Short mmCIF file of C-alpha atoms in Angstrom, two decimals:
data_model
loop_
_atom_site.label_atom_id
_atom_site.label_comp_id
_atom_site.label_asym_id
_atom_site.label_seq_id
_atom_site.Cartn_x
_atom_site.Cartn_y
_atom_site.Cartn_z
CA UNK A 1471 8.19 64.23 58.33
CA UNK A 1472 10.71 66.05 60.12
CA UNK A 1473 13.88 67.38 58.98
CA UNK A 1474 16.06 64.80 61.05
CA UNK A 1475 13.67 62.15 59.75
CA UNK A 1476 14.15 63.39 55.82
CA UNK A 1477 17.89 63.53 56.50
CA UNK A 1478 18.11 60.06 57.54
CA UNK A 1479 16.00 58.89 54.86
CA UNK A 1480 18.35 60.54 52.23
CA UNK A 1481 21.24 58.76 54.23
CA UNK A 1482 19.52 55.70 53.89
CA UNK A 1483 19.00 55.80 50.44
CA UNK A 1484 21.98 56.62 49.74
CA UNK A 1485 23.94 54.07 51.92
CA UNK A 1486 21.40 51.64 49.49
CA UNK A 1487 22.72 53.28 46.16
CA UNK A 1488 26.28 52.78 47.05
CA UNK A 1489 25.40 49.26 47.55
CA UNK A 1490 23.59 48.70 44.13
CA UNK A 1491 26.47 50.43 42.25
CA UNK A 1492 29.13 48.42 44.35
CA UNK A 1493 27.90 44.85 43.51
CA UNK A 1494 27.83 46.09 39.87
CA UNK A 1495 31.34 47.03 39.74
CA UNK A 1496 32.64 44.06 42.05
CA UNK A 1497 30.92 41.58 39.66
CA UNK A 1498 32.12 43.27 36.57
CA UNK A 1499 35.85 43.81 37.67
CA UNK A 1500 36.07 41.70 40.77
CA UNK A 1501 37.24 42.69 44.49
CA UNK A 1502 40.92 43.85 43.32
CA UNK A 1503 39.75 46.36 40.52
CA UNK A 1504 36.86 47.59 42.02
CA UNK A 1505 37.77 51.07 43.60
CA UNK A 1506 35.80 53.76 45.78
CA UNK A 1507 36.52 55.75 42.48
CA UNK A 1508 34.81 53.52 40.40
CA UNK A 1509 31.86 52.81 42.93
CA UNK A 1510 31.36 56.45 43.05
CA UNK A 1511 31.70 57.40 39.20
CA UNK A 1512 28.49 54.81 38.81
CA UNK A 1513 26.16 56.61 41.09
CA UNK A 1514 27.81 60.34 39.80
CA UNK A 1515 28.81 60.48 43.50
CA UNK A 1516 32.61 62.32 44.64
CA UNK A 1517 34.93 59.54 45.97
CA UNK A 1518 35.49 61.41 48.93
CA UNK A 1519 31.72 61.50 49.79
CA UNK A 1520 31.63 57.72 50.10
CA UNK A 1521 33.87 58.10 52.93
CA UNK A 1522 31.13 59.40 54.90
CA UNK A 1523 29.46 55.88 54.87
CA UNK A 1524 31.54 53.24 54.13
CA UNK A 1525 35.13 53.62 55.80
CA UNK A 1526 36.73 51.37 52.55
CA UNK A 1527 35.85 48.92 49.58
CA UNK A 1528 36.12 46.70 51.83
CA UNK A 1529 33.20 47.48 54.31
CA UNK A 1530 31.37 47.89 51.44
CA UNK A 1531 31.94 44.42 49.98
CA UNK A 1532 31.47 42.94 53.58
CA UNK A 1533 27.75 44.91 53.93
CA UNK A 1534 27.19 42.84 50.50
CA UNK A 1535 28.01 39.64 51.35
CA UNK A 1536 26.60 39.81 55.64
CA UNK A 1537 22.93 40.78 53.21
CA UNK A 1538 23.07 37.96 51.33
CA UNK A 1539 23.94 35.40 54.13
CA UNK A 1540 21.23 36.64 55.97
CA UNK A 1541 18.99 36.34 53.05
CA UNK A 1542 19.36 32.66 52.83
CA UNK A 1543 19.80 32.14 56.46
CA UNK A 1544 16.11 33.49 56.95
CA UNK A 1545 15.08 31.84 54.16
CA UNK A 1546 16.36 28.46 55.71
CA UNK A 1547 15.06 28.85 58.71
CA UNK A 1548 11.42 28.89 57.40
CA UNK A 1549 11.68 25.26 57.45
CA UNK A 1550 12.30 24.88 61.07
CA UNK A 1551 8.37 23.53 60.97
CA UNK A 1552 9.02 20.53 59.09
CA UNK A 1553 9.38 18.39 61.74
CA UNK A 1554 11.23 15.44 59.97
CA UNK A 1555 15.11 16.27 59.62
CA UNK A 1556 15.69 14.41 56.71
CA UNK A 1557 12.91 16.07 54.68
CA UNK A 1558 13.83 19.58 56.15
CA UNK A 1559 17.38 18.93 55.23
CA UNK A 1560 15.86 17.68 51.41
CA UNK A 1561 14.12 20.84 51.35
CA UNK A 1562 17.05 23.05 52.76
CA UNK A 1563 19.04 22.19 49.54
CA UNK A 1564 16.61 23.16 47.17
CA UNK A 1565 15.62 26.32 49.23
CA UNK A 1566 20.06 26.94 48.59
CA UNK A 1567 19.46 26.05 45.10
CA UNK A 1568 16.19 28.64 44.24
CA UNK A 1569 18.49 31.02 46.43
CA UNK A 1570 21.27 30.95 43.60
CA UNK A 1571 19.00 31.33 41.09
CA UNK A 1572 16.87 34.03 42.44
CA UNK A 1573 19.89 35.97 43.90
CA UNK A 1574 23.00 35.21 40.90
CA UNK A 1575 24.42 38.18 42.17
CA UNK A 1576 24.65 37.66 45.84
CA UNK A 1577 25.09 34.35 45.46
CA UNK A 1578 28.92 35.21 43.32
CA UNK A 1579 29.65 37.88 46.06
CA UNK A 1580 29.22 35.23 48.94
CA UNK A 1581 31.06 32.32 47.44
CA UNK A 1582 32.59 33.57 43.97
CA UNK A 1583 34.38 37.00 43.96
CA UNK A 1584 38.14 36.35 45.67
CA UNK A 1585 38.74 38.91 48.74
CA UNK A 1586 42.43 39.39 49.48
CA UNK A 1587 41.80 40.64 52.84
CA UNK A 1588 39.48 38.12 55.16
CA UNK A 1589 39.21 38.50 58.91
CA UNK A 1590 37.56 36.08 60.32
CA UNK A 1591 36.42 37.57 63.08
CA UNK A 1592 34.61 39.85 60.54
CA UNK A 1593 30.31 39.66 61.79
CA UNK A 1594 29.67 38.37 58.04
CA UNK A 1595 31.86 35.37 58.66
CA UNK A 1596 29.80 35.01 61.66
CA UNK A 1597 26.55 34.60 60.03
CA UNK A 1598 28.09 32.47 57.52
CA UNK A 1599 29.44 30.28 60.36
CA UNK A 1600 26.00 30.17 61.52
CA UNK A 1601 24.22 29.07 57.99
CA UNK A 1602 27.15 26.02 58.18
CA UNK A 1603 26.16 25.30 61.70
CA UNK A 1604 22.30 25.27 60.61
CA UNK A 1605 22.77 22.40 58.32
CA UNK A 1606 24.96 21.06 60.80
CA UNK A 1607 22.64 20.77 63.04
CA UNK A 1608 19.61 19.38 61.05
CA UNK A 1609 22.59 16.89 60.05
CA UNK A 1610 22.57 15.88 63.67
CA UNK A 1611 19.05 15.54 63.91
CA UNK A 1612 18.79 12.81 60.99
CA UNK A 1613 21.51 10.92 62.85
CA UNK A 1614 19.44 10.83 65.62
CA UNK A 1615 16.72 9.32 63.90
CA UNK A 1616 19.31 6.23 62.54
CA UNK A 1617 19.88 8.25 59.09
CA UNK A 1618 24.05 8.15 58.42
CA UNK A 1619 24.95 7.22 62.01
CA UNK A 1620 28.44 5.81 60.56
CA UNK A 1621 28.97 9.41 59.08
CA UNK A 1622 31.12 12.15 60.91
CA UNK A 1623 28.63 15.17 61.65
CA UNK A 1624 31.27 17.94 60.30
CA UNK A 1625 32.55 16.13 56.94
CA UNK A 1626 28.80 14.66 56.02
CA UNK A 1627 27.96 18.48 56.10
CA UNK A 1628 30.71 19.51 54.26
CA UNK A 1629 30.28 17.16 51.62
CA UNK A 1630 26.43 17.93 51.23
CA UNK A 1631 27.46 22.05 51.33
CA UNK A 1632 30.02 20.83 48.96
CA UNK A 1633 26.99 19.06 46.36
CA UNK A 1634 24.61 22.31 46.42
CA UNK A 1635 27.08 24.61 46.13
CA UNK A 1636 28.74 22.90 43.02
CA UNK A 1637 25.21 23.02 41.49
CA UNK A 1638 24.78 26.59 42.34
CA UNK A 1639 28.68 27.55 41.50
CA UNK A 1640 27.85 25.72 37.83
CA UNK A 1641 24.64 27.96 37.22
CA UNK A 1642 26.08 31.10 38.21
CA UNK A 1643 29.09 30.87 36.25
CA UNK A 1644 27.29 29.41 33.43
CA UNK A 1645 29.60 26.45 33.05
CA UNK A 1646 26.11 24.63 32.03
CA UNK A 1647 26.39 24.64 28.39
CA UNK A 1648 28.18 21.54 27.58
CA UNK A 1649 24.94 19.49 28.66
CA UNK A 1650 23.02 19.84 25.21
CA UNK A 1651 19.31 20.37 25.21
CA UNK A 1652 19.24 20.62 29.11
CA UNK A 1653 18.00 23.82 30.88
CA UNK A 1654 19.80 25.42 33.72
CA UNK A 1655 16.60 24.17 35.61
CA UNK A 1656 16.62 20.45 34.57
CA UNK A 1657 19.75 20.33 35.27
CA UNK A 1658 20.01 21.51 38.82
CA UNK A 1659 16.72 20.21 39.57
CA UNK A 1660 17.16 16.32 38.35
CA UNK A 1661 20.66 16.93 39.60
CA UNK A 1662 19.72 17.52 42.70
CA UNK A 1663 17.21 14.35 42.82
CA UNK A 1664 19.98 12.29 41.68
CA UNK A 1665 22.02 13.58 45.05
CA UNK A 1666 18.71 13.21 47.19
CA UNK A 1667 18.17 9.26 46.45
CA UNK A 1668 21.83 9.02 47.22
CA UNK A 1669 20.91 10.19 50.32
CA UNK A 1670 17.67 8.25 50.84
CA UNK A 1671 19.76 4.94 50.20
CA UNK A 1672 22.26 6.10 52.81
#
């Protein structure tokens, strides 16, 4: 290996460390506590050093959130094969689901940890927007099979993103507890079954 090549593997490394230490401290503290100090004081790292890969908090936080959209966005899109839309869109809401709970931590940066500052022009809101238009479209495949034809194509989406992600938002911030002697898997599993034959009677 060269010594360009080592260098850039130490940069790479570290750009990853500064990552690992960041989602600590942003799910600990939360977007407005979490400081380039703080970051840096995980990883024994100077503050000022960050500066020579992440511009702000901010970028940081943003570099979190565009890996875990395209995470799940890859892991939808495995399904493209199933052929029927309705039982690709099934199976896109339980891929969402095992997402939250493999991932708890990306899944609370994505959706659950409040940014004060959101452009969105930003390129993670554009593979979010993309995710949303994913479903949308598999949305507008079952309608043109006869499945909710009477439905409007953005608000039938929103309310089935709306379903999963209350499921997911539940488990992550373990607001599960009240349902005695049910798991956090019975739960969102039979939960999610209980949505499904909504659907299927639709």
């Amino acid at each position: 290996m060269s010594i360009a090549e080592r260098k850039q593997e130490e940069k790479q490394e570290m750009h990853q460390r500064i990552l690992n230490a960041a989602r600590k401290i942003f799910l600990e503290k939360g977007y407005e506590k979490t400081s380039m100090r703080n970051i840096a004081n995980e990883i024994n790292y100077s503050p000022g050093s960050l500066y020579f890969h992440f511009k702000d908090k901010t970028e940081i936080f943003q570099e979190l959130q565009k890996e875990g959209f395209t995470l799940l966005l890859n892991q939808l899109k495995v399904l493209n094969s199933v052929a029927d839309p309705f039982e690709r869109l099934k199976a896109s809401g339980r891929v969402f689901i095992q997402f939250a709970q493999e991932n708890k931590d990306y899944y609370n940066l994505m959706f659950m940890v409040e940014e004060t500052v959101k452009d969105p022009t930003e390129t993670r809101f554009t593979i979010a927007q993309e995710a949303i238009n994913h479903m949308c479209s598999m949305i507008r495949d079952c309608q043109q099979q006869g499945k909710f034809i009477e439905m409007d194509t953005d608000y039938f989406t929103f309310m089935v993103l709306s379903a999963m992600h209350g499921i997911c938002a539940l488990f992550c911030k373990d607001r599960t507890t009240s349902f005695i002697n049910k798991t956090n898997e019975e739960l969102m599993e039979n939960g999610y079954a209980c949505f499904v034959a909504l659907l299927e009677k639709s």
